[in-house]
């Protein structure tokens, strides 16, 4: 393994981390990959996850990682079809809210909420998904002014190409290469944390000339895995570029953006997907992510990783080597 990297849960396959500090402890909310036996395809049918475990630690690089066990299972979700993908958790007034994407019984991804009394869960799902929700990869920003924002969306198997202006299209449609890329979405949450307080808005990413990044610019355009963190008063929106396998980021002045593209956080890892969370704990910043090296490159069996993340004096994130290209050659 590369120097300065740590696999967090070597005994199991965990992916898509969301990470937050609650009660001075760091909590990790990953997807729980499993060998489903389903053939790999561009729709991601092979990612057939059924439950979530919660993990926590008080020492990210060297401490014990506690597994708090199953916090939510699809069998307990009344509207469940299949595929429990990336989740995130927020805390408000002593309650914990777990946001999760799941296909409903008609095979459409919706975003659900489950509520718990502790960051470890268990979480009790609401009877229905969030009204007006669609697609995947929910990520929460607690703006620490009483407002919480939910970012979401993902292309291809994540179904975001099936929507325009929050309405389902008759047929999925991708813009032409010279048209603006399909954006991630953001919506403020209602005071009870259970619904959108407003229509989701597009998360616009601009290039260095102030022009919206185009669909054909697949080294920089949004694909999936939204994450938001704040650093020195600025809003850092980060995401995966999907088919070009990078984690990139863009900076804005408020939770809605627009955000101006800055660069690459993580170069490709071993495996197809790349997905992350960024968090500060005990004075250091960390990049939580995953790769498929321990499973020999099997994209549906990913392992959780962490390393330190550093900024330069101007607040730019220093690019981290995902180790993908070289390792891929060794594995194949
Ligand atoms: O884990 C299933 C999907 O793979 C996630 O929702 C995406 O972000 C990608 O990591």
Coordinates of C-alpha atoms and ligand atoms in Angstrom, one line a residue:
X1 CA 0.0 0.0 0.0
X2 CA 1.1 3.6 -0.7
X3 CA 2.8 5.4 2.2
X4 CA 0.4 7.4 4.4
X5 CA -2.7 5.4 3.3
X6 CA -4.7 3.2 5.6
X7 CA -7.3 0.6 4.9
X8 CA -10.0 1.1 7.5
X9 CA -12.0 -2.1 7.4
X10 CA -9.7 -4.8 6.1
X11 CA -12.0 -7.6 7.0
X12 CA -15.0 -6.5 4.8
X13 CA -15.8 -4.6 1.7
X14 CA -17.0 -1.1 2.4
X15 CA -17.2 1.9 -0.1
X16 CA -18.6 5.4 -0.7
X17 CA -17.7 6.9 2.7
X18 CA -19.5 9.8 4.3
X19 CA -17.8 11.1 7.4
X20 CA -18.7 13.4 10.2
X21 CA -17.6 14.3 13.7
X22 CA -20.3 13.8 16.3
X23 CA -19.6 14.2 20.1
X24 CA -15.9 14.5 19.4
X25 CA -15.7 11.1 17.7
X26 CA -15.3 10.5 14.0
X27 CA -18.1 8.5 12.4
X28 CA -17.9 6.7 9.0
X29 CA -21.0 5.8 7.0
X30 CA -20.0 3.6 4.1
X31 CA -21.9 1.5 1.5
X32 CA -21.6 -2.2 2.3
X33 CA -20.4 -4.0 -0.8
X34 CA -21.1 -7.7 -1.2
X35 CA -20.6 -10.5 -3.7
X36 CA -24.0 -10.4 -5.3
X37 CA -23.3 -12.8 -8.2
X38 CA -24.9 -10.2 -10.6
X39 CA -23.0 -9.6 -13.8
X40 CA -21.1 -6.3 -14.0
X41 CA -22.7 -3.7 -16.3
X42 CA -22.8 0.1 -16.9
X43 CA -26.0 0.4 -14.9
X44 CA -24.3 -0.8 -11.8
X45 CA -26.6 -3.7 -11.2
X46 CA -23.7 -5.6 -9.6
X47 CA -23.8 -3.0 -6.7
X48 CA -26.6 -4.9 -5.0
X49 CA -26.0 -3.8 -1.4
X50 CA -28.6 -4.6 1.3
X51 CA -27.5 -2.9 4.6
X52 CA -25.3 -0.3 6.2
X53 CA -22.8 -0.6 9.1
X54 CA -21.6 2.4 11.0
X55 CA -17.9 2.7 12.1
X56 CA -16.2 5.2 14.5
X57 CA -12.8 6.0 15.8
X58 CA -10.9 8.6 17.9
X59 CA -7.6 8.2 15.9
X60 CA -8.0 8.2 12.1
X61 CA -4.6 6.9 11.0
X62 CA -3.7 4.5 13.9
X63 CA -6.7 3.9 16.3
X64 CA -9.1 1.1 16.6
X65 CA -12.0 1.3 14.1
X66 CA -15.2 0.2 16.0
X67 CA -17.9 -1.5 13.9
X68 CA -21.3 -0.6 15.5
X69 CA -23.0 -3.3 13.4
X70 CA -26.0 -3.1 11.1
X71 CA -27.7 0.3 11.3
X72 CA -30.3 -0.1 8.6
X73 CA -31.4 -3.0 6.4
X74 CA -33.5 -3.0 3.2
X75 CA -35.8 -5.6 4.7
X76 CA -36.9 -2.8 7.2
X77 CA -37.6 -0.2 4.5
X78 CA -41.3 -0.4 3.4
X79 CA -40.8 1.0 -0.1
X80 CA -37.6 -1.0 -0.8
X81 CA -36.8 -2.5 -4.2
X82 CA -33.1 -3.0 -4.4
X83 CA -29.6 -1.5 -4.2
X84 CA -28.8 0.5 -1.1
X85 CA -26.1 2.9 -2.4
X86 CA -24.1 5.7 -0.8
X87 CA -25.6 7.4 2.3
X88 CA -24.9 10.3 4.6
X89 CA -25.9 11.4 8.1
X90 CA -26.7 14.7 9.8
X91 CA -27.4 15.6 13.4
X92 CA -30.0 18.2 14.5
X93 CA -31.3 18.8 18.0
X94 CA -30.0 15.5 19.3
X95 CA -31.6 13.4 16.5
X96 CA -29.6 11.7 13.7
X97 CA -30.9 11.5 10.2
X98 CA -29.6 9.0 7.7
X99 CA -30.2 9.8 4.0
X100 CA -30.0 6.9 1.6
X101 CA -30.7 6.2 -2.1
X102 CA -32.5 3.0 -2.9
X103 CA -34.5 1.8 -5.9
X104 CA -38.2 1.6 -5.2
X105 CA -40.4 -1.3 -6.3
X106 CA -40.6 0.2 -9.9
X107 CA -36.7 0.3 -10.1
X108 CA -36.5 4.1 -9.8
X109 CA -33.9 5.5 -7.4
X110 CA -35.4 7.7 -4.6
X111 CA -33.8 9.2 -1.5
X112 CA -35.1 8.0 1.8
X113 CA -34.6 9.2 5.4
X114 CA -34.2 7.1 8.5
X115 CA -34.1 8.6 12.0
X116 CA -32.0 7.5 15.1
X117 CA -31.2 8.7 18.6
X118 CA -27.5 8.1 18.3
X119 CA -24.8 8.5 15.5
X120 CA -24.4 4.7 15.6
X121 CA -28.0 4.0 14.8
X122 CA -30.1 2.0 14.5
X123 CA -32.1 4.2 12.1
X124 CA -35.8 3.8 11.6
X125 CA -36.9 4.5 8.0
X126 CA -39.7 6.8 7.2
X127 CA -42.6 5.0 5.4
X128 CA -42.0 6.8 2.1
X129 CA -39.0 8.4 0.3
X130 CA -38.5 12.2 0.3
X131 CA -41.2 13.8 -1.9
X132 CA -39.7 14.9 -5.2
X133 CA -36.4 13.0 -4.7
X134 CA -34.6 11.1 -7.4
X135 CA -31.2 9.7 -8.3
X136 CA -28.4 8.8 -5.9
X137 CA -25.5 9.8 -3.7
X138 CA -27.0 12.2 -1.0
X139 CA -24.5 14.3 0.9
X140 CA -25.4 16.8 3.6
X141 CA -24.0 20.1 4.5
X142 CA -24.8 21.5 8.0
X143 CA -24.1 25.1 7.3
X144 CA -24.0 25.8 11.1
X145 CA -26.5 28.6 10.8
X146 CA -29.6 26.3 11.3
X147 CA -29.7 25.4 7.6
X148 CA -29.0 21.9 6.2
X149 CA -28.5 21.2 2.4
X150 CA -28.8 18.0 0.6
X151 CA -26.6 17.5 -2.5
X152 CA -27.4 14.5 -4.8
X153 CA -27.3 13.0 -8.2
X154 CA -25.3 10.5 -10.4
X155 CA -25.2 9.7 -14.1
X156 CA -25.7 6.3 -15.9
X157 CA -26.9 3.8 -13.3
X158 CA -27.6 6.7 -10.9
X159 CA -30.4 7.8 -13.4
X160 CA -29.8 11.6 -13.3
X161 CA -30.0 11.7 -17.1
X162 CA -33.7 10.8 -16.8
X163 CA -34.5 14.2 -15.3
X164 CA -34.6 17.9 -16.4
X165 CA -35.9 20.7 -14.1
X166 CA -36.8 18.1 -11.5
X167 CA -39.3 16.4 -13.9
X168 CA -38.9 12.8 -15.2
X169 CA -38.2 12.7 -19.0
X170 CA -40.0 10.2 -21.2
X171 CA -36.6 8.9 -22.2
X172 CA -33.2 9.5 -20.6
X173 CA -31.2 12.2 -22.5
X174 CA -27.6 13.3 -22.4
X175 CA -26.6 16.8 -23.6
X176 CA -24.4 17.1 -26.7
X177 CA -20.7 17.4 -26.0
X178 CA -20.8 21.2 -26.6
X179 CA -23.8 21.8 -24.3
X180 CA -23.6 22.3 -20.5
X181 CA -23.0 19.1 -18.5
X182 CA -25.8 17.6 -16.4
X183 CA -25.3 19.1 -12.9
X184 CA -25.5 17.7 -9.4
X185 CA -28.5 19.0 -7.4
X186 CA -28.9 20.8 -4.1
X187 CA -32.0 21.5 -1.9
X188 CA -32.3 23.0 1.5
X189 CA -34.0 20.6 3.9
X190 CA -37.2 21.3 5.8
X191 CA -36.9 22.2 9.5
X192 CA -37.9 18.7 10.5
X193 CA -35.2 17.3 8.2
X194 CA -37.6 14.9 6.5
X195 CA -38.4 16.7 3.2
X196 CA -37.0 19.2 0.7
X197 CA -37.8 22.8 1.7
X198 CA -37.6 23.9 -1.9
X199 CA -37.3 22.6 -5.4
X200 CA -33.8 21.1 -6.0
X201 CA -31.5 23.6 -7.8
X202 CA -28.6 22.7 -10.2
X203 CA -25.1 22.9 -8.9
X204 CA -23.3 24.9 -11.6
X205 CA -19.6 24.3 -12.1
X206 CA -17.8 27.1 -14.1
X207 CA -14.4 26.9 -15.8
X208 CA -11.6 29.5 -15.3
X209 CA -13.4 31.8 -17.8
X210 CA -16.7 31.7 -16.0
X211 CA -18.3 29.4 -18.6
X212 CA -20.4 26.4 -17.5
X213 CA -18.4 23.1 -18.0
X214 CA -19.7 21.2 -21.0
X215 CA -20.9 17.6 -21.1
X216 CA -18.0 16.6 -23.4
X217 CA -15.4 17.8 -20.9
X218 CA -15.5 14.5 -19.1
X219 CA -12.1 15.1 -17.3
X220 CA -13.9 17.9 -15.3
X221 CA -17.6 17.6 -15.5
X222 CA -19.8 16.2 -12.6
X223 CA -20.7 12.5 -12.8
X224 CA -21.6 11.4 -9.2
X225 CA -20.4 11.3 -5.5
X226 CA -21.1 14.9 -4.4
X227 CA -19.5 16.1 -1.2
X228 CA -19.4 19.5 0.4
X229 CA -17.1 20.9 3.0
X230 CA -16.1 24.4 4.2
X231 CA -12.5 25.6 4.5
X232 CA -11.6 29.1 5.6
X233 CA -15.2 30.4 4.9
X234 CA -15.3 29.0 1.3
X235 CA -17.6 26.2 0.1
X236 CA -15.7 23.3 -1.5
X237 CA -17.9 21.2 -3.8
X238 CA -16.2 17.9 -4.7
X239 CA -17.3 15.0 -6.9
X240 CA -16.3 12.1 -9.1
X241 CA -15.9 12.5 -12.9
X242 CA -17.1 8.8 -13.3
X243 CA -15.8 7.5 -16.6
X244 CA -12.5 9.5 -16.2
X245 CA -12.1 8.2 -12.6
X246 CA -11.0 11.5 -10.9
X247 CA -12.1 13.2 -7.8
X248 CA -12.2 16.9 -8.6
X249 CA -13.3 20.1 -6.7
X250 CA -14.7 23.5 -7.3
X251 CA -15.0 26.5 -4.9
X252 CA -17.9 28.9 -4.3
X253 CA -19.1 31.5 -1.8
X254 CA -22.3 30.0 -0.7
X255 CA -24.0 26.5 -0.6
X256 CA -25.8 26.9 -3.9
X257 CA -22.8 28.1 -5.9
X258 CA -21.9 28.7 -8.7
X259 CA -18.6 26.9 -8.1
X260 CA -15.4 27.5 -10.0
X261 CA -13.4 24.4 -11.0
X262 CA -10.0 24.2 -9.3
X263 CA -8.4 20.8 -9.9
X264 CA -8.0 17.2 -9.1
X265 CA -8.1 15.9 -5.5
X266 CA -7.4 12.2 -6.2
X267 CA -6.0 10.6 -9.5
X268 CA -7.6 7.3 -10.5
X269 CA -7.7 4.4 -8.0
X270 CA -7.8 0.7 -8.8
X271 CA -11.3 0.0 -9.8
X272 CA -13.9 1.8 -11.8
X273 CA -15.7 4.0 -9.2
X274 CA -14.1 6.6 -7.0
X275 CA -16.0 8.3 -4.2
X276 CA -15.0 10.2 -1.1
X277 CA -15.6 12.3 2.0
X278 CA -13.4 15.1 3.4
X279 CA -13.4 15.9 7.1
X280 CA -11.3 17.7 9.7
X281 CA -10.6 15.9 12.9
X282 CA -8.3 16.9 15.8
X283 CA -6.7 19.6 13.6
X284 CA -5.9 17.5 10.5
X285 CA -7.8 17.1 7.3
X286 CA -8.5 13.7 5.8
X287 CA -9.6 12.2 2.5
X288 CA -11.7 9.1 3.0
X289 CA -12.2 7.1 -0.2
X290 CA -12.2 3.6 -1.6
X291 CA -10.4 1.4 -4.1
X292 CA -10.7 -2.2 -5.4
X293 CA -7.0 -3.2 -4.9
X294 CA -7.7 -5.7 -2.0
X295 CA -10.3 -7.6 -4.1
X296 CA -7.9 -7.7 -7.1
X297 CA -9.7 -5.0 -9.0
X298 CA -13.3 -6.3 -8.7
X299 CA -15.3 -3.1 -9.0
X300 CA -18.2 -4.3 -6.9
X301 CA -16.0 -5.2 -4.0
X302 CA -14.3 -2.0 -2.7
X303 CA -12.3 -1.3 0.4
X304 CA -12.3 1.9 2.5
X305 CA -9.2 4.0 2.7
X306 CA -8.0 7.2 4.3
X307 CA -5.0 9.5 3.9
X308 CA -4.3 13.0 5.0
X309 CA -5.4 15.9 2.8
X310 CA -3.4 19.1 2.6
X311 CA -4.0 22.6 1.3
X312 CA -1.5 25.1 -0.1
X313 CA -1.3 28.7 1.3
X314 CA -4.0 29.8 -1.2
X315 CA -6.5 27.1 -0.1
X316 CA -5.9 24.8 -3.1
X317 CA -6.0 21.1 -2.3
X318 CA -2.8 19.3 -3.1
X319 CA -3.5 16.4 -5.5
X320 CA -3.2 12.9 -4.1
X321 CA -2.0 9.9 -6.1
X322 CA -4.7 7.3 -6.2
X323 CA -2.2 4.6 -7.3
X324 CA -4.6 3.3 -9.9
X325 CA -2.7 3.2 -13.2
X326 CA 0.4 1.3 -12.0
X327 CA -1.6 -1.1 -9.8
X328 CA -4.1 -1.8 -12.5
X329 CA -1.2 -3.1 -14.7
X330 CA 0.1 -5.3 -11.9
X331 CA -3.4 -6.8 -11.2
X332 CA -4.3 -7.5 -14.8
Ligands
LIG1 O1 -21.8 2.3 -4.6 C1 -22.6 2.4 -5.7 C2 -22.2 3.6 -6.5 O2 -20.9 3.5 -6.9 C3 -22.2 4.9 -5.7 O3 -23.5 5.4 -5.5 C4 -21.4 5.8 -6.7 O4 -21.0 7.0 -6.1 C5 -20.3 4.8 -7.0 O5 -19.3 4.9 -6.0

